[in-house]
CSV table of C-alpha atoms in Angstrom, one decimal:
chain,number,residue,atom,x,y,z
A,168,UNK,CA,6.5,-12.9,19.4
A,169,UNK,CA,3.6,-10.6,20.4
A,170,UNK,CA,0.3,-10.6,18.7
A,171,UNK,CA,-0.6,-8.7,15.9
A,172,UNK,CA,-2.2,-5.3,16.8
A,173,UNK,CA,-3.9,-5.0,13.5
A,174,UNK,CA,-7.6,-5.7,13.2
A,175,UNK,CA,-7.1,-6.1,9.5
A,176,UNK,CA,-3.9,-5.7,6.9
A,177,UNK,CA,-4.0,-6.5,3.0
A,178,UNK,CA,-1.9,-6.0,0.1
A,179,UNK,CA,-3.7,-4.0,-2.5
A,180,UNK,CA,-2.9,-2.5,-6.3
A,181,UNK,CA,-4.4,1.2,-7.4
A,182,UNK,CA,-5.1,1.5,-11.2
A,183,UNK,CA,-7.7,4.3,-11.7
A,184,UNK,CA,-9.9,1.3,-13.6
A,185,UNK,CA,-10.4,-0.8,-10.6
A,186,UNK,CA,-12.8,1.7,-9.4
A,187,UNK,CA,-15.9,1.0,-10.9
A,188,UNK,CA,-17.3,4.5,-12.1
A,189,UNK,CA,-13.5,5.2,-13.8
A,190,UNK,CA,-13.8,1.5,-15.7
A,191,UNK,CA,-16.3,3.1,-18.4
A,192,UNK,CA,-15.5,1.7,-22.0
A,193,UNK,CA,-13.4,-1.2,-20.7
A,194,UNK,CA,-15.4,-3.2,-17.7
A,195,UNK,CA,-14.1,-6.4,-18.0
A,196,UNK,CA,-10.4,-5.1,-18.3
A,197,UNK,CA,-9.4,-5.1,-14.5
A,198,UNK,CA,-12.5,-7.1,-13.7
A,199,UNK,CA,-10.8,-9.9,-11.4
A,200,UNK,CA,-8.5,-7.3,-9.6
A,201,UNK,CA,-12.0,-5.6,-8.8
A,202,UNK,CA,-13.7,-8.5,-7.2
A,203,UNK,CA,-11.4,-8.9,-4.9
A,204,UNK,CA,-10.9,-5.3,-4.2
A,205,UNK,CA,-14.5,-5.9,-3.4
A,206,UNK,CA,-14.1,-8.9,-1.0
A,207,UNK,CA,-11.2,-6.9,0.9
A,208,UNK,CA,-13.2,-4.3,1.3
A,209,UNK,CA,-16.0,-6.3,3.0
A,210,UNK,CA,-13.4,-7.4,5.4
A,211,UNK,CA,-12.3,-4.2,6.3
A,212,UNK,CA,-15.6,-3.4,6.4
A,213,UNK,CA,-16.2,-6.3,9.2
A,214,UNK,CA,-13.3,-5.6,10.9
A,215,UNK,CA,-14.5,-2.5,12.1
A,216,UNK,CA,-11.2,-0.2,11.8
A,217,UNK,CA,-11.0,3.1,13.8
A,218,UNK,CA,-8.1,4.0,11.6
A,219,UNK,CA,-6.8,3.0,8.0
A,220,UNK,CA,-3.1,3.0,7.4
A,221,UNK,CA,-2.0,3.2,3.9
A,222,UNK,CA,1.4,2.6,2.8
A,223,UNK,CA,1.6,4.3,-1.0
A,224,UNK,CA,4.7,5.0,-3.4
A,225,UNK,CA,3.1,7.8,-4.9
A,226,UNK,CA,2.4,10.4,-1.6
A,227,UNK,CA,4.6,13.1,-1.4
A,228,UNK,CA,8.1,12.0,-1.1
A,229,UNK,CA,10.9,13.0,1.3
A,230,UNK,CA,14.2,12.0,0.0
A,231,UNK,CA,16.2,9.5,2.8
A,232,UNK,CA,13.2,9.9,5.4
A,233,UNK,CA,10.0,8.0,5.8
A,234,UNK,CA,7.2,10.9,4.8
A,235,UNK,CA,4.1,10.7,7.2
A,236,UNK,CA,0.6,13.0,7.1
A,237,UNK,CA,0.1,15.3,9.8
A,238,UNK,CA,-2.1,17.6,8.1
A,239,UNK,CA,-5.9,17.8,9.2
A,240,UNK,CA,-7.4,16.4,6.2
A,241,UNK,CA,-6.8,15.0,2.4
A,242,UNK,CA,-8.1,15.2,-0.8
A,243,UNK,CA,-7.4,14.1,-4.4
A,244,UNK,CA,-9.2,12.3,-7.0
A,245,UNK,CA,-8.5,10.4,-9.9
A,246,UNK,CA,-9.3,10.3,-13.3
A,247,UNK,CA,-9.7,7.7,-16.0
A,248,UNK,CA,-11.6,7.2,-19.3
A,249,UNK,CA,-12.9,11.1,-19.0
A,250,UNK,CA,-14.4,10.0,-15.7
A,251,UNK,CA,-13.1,11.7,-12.3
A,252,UNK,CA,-14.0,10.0,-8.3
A,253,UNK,CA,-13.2,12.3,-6.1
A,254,UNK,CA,-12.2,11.7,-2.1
A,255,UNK,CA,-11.4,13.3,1.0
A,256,UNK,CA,-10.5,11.7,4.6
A,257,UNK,CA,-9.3,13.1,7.8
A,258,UNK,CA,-6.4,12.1,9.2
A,259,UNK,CA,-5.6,10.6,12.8
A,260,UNK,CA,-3.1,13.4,13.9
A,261,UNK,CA,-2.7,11.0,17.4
A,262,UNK,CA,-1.9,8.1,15.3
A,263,UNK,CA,0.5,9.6,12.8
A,264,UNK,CA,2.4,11.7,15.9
A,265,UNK,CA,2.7,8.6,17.9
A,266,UNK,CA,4.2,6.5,14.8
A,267,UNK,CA,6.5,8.9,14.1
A,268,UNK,CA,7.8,9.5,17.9
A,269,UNK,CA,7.9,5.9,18.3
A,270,UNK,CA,10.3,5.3,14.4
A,271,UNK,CA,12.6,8.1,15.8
A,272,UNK,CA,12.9,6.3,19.3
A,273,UNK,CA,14.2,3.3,16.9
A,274,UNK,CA,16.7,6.2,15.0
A,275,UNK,CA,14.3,5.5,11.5
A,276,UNK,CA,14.8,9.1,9.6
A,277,UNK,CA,11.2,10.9,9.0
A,278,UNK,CA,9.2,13.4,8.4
A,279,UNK,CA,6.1,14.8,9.4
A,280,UNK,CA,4.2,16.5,6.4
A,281,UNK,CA,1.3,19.0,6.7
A,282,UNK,CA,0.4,22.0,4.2
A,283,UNK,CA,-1.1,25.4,4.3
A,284,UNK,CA,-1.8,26.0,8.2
A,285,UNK,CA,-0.8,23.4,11.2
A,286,UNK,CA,-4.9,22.9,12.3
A,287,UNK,CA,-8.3,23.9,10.7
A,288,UNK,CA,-10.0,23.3,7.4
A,289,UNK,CA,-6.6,24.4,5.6
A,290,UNK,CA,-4.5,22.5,6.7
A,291,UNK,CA,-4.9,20.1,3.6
A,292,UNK,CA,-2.9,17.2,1.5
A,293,UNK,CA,-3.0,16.1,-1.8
A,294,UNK,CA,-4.4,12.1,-2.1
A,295,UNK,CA,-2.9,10.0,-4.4
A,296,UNK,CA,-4.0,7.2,-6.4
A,297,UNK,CA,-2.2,4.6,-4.6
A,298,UNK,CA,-4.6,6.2,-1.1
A,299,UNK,CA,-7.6,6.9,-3.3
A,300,UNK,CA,-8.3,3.4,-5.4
A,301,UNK,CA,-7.9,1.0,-2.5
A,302,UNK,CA,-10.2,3.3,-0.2
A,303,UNK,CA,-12.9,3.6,-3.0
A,304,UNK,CA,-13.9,0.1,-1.4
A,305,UNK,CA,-12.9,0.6,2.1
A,306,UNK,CA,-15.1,2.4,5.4
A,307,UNK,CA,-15.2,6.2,5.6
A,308,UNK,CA,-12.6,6.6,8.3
A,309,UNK,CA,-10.0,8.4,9.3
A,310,UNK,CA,-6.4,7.6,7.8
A,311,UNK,CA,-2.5,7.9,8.3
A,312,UNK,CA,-0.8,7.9,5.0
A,313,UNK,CA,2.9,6.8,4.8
A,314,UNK,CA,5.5,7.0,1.8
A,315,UNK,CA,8.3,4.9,1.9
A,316,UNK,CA,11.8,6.5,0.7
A,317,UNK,CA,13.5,4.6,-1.9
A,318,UNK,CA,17.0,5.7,-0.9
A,319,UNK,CA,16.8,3.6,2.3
A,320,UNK,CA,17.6,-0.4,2.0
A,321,UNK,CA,14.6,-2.4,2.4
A,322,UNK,CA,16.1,-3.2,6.1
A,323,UNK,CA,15.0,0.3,6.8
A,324,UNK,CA,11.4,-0.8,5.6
A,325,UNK,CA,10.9,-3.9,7.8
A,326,UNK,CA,12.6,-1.9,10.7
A,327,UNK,CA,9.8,0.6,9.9
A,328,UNK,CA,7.4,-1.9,9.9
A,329,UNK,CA,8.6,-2.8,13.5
A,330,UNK,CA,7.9,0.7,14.5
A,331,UNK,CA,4.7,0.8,13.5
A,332,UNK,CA,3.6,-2.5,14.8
A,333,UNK,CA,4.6,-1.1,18.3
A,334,UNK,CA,3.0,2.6,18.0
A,335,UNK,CA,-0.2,0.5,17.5
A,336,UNK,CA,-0.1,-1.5,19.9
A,337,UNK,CA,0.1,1.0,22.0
A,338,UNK,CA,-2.6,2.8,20.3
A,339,UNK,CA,-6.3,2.5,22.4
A,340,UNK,CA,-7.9,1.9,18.6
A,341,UNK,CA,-8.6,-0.4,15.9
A,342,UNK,CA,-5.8,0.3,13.4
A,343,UNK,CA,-5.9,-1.3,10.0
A,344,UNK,CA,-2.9,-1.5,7.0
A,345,UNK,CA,-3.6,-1.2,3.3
A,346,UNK,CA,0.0,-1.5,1.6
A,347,UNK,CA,-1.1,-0.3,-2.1
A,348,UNK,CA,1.1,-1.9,-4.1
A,349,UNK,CA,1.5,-2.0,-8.1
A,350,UNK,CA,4.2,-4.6,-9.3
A,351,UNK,CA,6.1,-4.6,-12.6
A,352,UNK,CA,5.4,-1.8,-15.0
A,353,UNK,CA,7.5,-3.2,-18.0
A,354,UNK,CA,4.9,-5.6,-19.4
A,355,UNK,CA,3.8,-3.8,-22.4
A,356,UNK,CA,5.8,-2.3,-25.3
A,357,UNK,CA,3.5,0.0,-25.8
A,358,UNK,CA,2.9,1.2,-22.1
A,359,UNK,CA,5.2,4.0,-21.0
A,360,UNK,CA,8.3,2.2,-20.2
A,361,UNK,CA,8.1,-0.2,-22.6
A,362,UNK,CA,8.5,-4.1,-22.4
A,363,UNK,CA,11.1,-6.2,-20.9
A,364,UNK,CA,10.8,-9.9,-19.8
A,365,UNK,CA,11.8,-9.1,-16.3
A,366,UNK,CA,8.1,-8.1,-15.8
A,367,UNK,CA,6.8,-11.9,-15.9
A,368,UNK,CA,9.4,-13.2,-13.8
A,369,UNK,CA,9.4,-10.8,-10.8
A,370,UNK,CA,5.8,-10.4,-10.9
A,371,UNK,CA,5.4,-14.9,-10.9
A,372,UNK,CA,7.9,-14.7,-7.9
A,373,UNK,CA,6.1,-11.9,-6.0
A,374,UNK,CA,3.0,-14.0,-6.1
A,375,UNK,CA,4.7,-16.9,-5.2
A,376,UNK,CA,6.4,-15.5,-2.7
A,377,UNK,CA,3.3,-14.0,-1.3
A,378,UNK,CA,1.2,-17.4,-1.3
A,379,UNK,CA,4.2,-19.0,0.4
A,380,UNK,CA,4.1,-16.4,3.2
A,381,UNK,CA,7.3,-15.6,2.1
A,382,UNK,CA,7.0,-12.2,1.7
A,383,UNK,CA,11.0,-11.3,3.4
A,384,UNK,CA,12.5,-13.0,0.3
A,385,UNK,CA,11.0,-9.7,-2.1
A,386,UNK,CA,13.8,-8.0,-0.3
A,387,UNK,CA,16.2,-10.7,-2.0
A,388,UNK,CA,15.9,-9.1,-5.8
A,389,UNK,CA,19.3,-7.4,-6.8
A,390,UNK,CA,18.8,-4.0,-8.4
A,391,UNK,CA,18.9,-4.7,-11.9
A,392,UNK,CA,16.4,-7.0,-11.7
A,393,UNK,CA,14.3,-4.0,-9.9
A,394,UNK,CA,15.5,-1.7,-12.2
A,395,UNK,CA,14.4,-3.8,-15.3
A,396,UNK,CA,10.8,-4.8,-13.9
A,397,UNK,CA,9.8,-1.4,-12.2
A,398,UNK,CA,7.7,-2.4,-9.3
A,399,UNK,CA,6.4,-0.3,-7.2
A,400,UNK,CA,5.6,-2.4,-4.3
A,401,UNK,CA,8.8,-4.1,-2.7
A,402,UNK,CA,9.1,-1.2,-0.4
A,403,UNK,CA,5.8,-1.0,1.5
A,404,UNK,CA,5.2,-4.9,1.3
A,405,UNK,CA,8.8,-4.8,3.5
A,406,UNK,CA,7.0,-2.3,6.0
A,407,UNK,CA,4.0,-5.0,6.2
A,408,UNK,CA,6.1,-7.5,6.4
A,409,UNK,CA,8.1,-6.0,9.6
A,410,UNK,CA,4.7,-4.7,10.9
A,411,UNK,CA,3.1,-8.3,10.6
A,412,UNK,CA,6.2,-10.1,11.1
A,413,UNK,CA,6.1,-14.0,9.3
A,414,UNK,CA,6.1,-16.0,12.7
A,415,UNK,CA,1.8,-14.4,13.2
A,416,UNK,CA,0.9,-13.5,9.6
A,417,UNK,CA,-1.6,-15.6,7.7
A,418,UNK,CA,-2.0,-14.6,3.9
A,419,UNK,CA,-5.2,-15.2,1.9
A,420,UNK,CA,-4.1,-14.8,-1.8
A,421,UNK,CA,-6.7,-13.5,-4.2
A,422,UNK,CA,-5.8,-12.7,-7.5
A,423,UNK,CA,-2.9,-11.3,-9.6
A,424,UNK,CA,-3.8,-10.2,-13.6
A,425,UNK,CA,-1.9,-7.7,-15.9
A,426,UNK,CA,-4.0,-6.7,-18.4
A,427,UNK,CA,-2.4,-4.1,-19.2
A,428,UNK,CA,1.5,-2.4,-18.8
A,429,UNK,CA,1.4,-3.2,-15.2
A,430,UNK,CA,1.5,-6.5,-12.1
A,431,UNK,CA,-1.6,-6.5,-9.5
A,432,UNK,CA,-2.0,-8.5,-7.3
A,433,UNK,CA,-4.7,-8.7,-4.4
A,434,UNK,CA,-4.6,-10.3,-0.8
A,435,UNK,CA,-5.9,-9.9,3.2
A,436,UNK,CA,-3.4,-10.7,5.8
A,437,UNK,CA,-4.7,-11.5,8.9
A,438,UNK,CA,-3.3,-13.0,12.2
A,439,UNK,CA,-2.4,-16.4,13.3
A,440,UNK,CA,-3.4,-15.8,16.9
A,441,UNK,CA,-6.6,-14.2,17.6
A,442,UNK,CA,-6.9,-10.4,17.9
């Protein structure tokens, strides 16, 4: 097994609320999932990344192919509580080209997305919130943004994962991973899609699973199960989990709260073998 090529890697949720200036009325409310937003964000910080990539559910989707940036530059911004934070990032254009030629080599469907014109200011892309909470509290530098396709099996994912573990390690930089994942959204009657007691159980195994290093066995939940819970982070923790494969990945668990409809859960991943 070779050694992990990224400086840094963590597993990170994106409610607007976590961001400080969005939190207005209701501080406390995602409080914990803030502190450690904070600590991973020190990390990165000391990790000194050349390049962030961010694995979201909520970028622009491609259906069957694995959508990657490839536009000069993105912004978006979010807004909570009649507050808007507002962000913009360049993107590594080498990084993103490389990671895509290198997924094809390995027959992984993709695409690479840009908007308006191919270079220049123009060429521009909508940030989501699963990109825009988690860098709130990260360095100012450029990113790759991946979304995952649901349509593909989570074998797909980890192959993914695989792929990008070997565009960085050829990559002359300091790459990190954010995989921005929400879990069950079903915890609440009165959120938007309502309450089932599916919520609790996948999210208590996701977090188990994840202090256990056990982050393959996500993979393992049937569809209903999926279906019933409404995560939204099975299918880039599988990329993470093929990009930092079990055998050199060392999990810190933080926290995990749900004070409201929906599961997050914070931790860093780092490497068994130094970097």
């Amino acid at each position: 097994m070779k050694t992990n090529p990224f400086v840094y890697a963590c597993m990170t949720p994106h409610g607007g609320e976590i961001i400080p200036e969005l939190s207005r009325q209701e501080p406390e409310r995602m409080k914990t999932t803030r502190q450690s937003l904070y600590v991973i964000g020190k990390e990165m910080e000391a990790a000194n990344p050349d390049t962030i990539i961010v694995l979201t559910p909520h970028g622009v989707r491609v259906n069957g192919q694995f959508s990657i940036t490839n536009s000069e530059r993105m912004v978006g911004s979010v807004e909570e509580n009649d507050a808007q934070y507002e962000l913009e990032r360049k993107v590594d254009r080498e990084l993103a080209n490389s990671i895509a030629q290198t997924a094809m080599k390995n027959n992984i469907p993709l695409a690479l997305i840009n908007y308006g014109t191919s270079a220049g200011p123009i060429s521009c892309l909508p940030m989501d919130w699963g990109v825009i909470v988690p860098l709130a509290f990260m360095p100012n530098v450029p990113i790759v943004v991946v979304t995952p396709p649901r349509e593909l099996s989570f074998d797909f994912h980890y192959h993914f994962g695989e792929a990008l573990r070997e565009a960085v390690q050829a990559a002359a930089k300091r790459v990190a991973l954010v995989a921005s994942c929400d879990w069950s959204h079903t915890h609440d009657e009165e959120g938007p899609y309502g309450f089932d007691h599916a919520a609790k159980e996948l999210d208590k195994l996701v977090v188990q699973y994840t202090q256990n290093n056990e982050l393959e066995k996500i993979a393992h939940f049937d569809k209903e199960f999926i279906e019933a819970a409404k995560p939204d982070g099975i299918w880039q923790t599988m990329i993470l989990a093929g990009a930092i494969p079990k055998g050199i990945r060392q999990i810190d668990f933080l926290s995990y709260e749900a004070p409201t409809y929906f599961g997050m859960m914070c931790a860093s991943v780092t490497s068994k073998e130094p970097l």
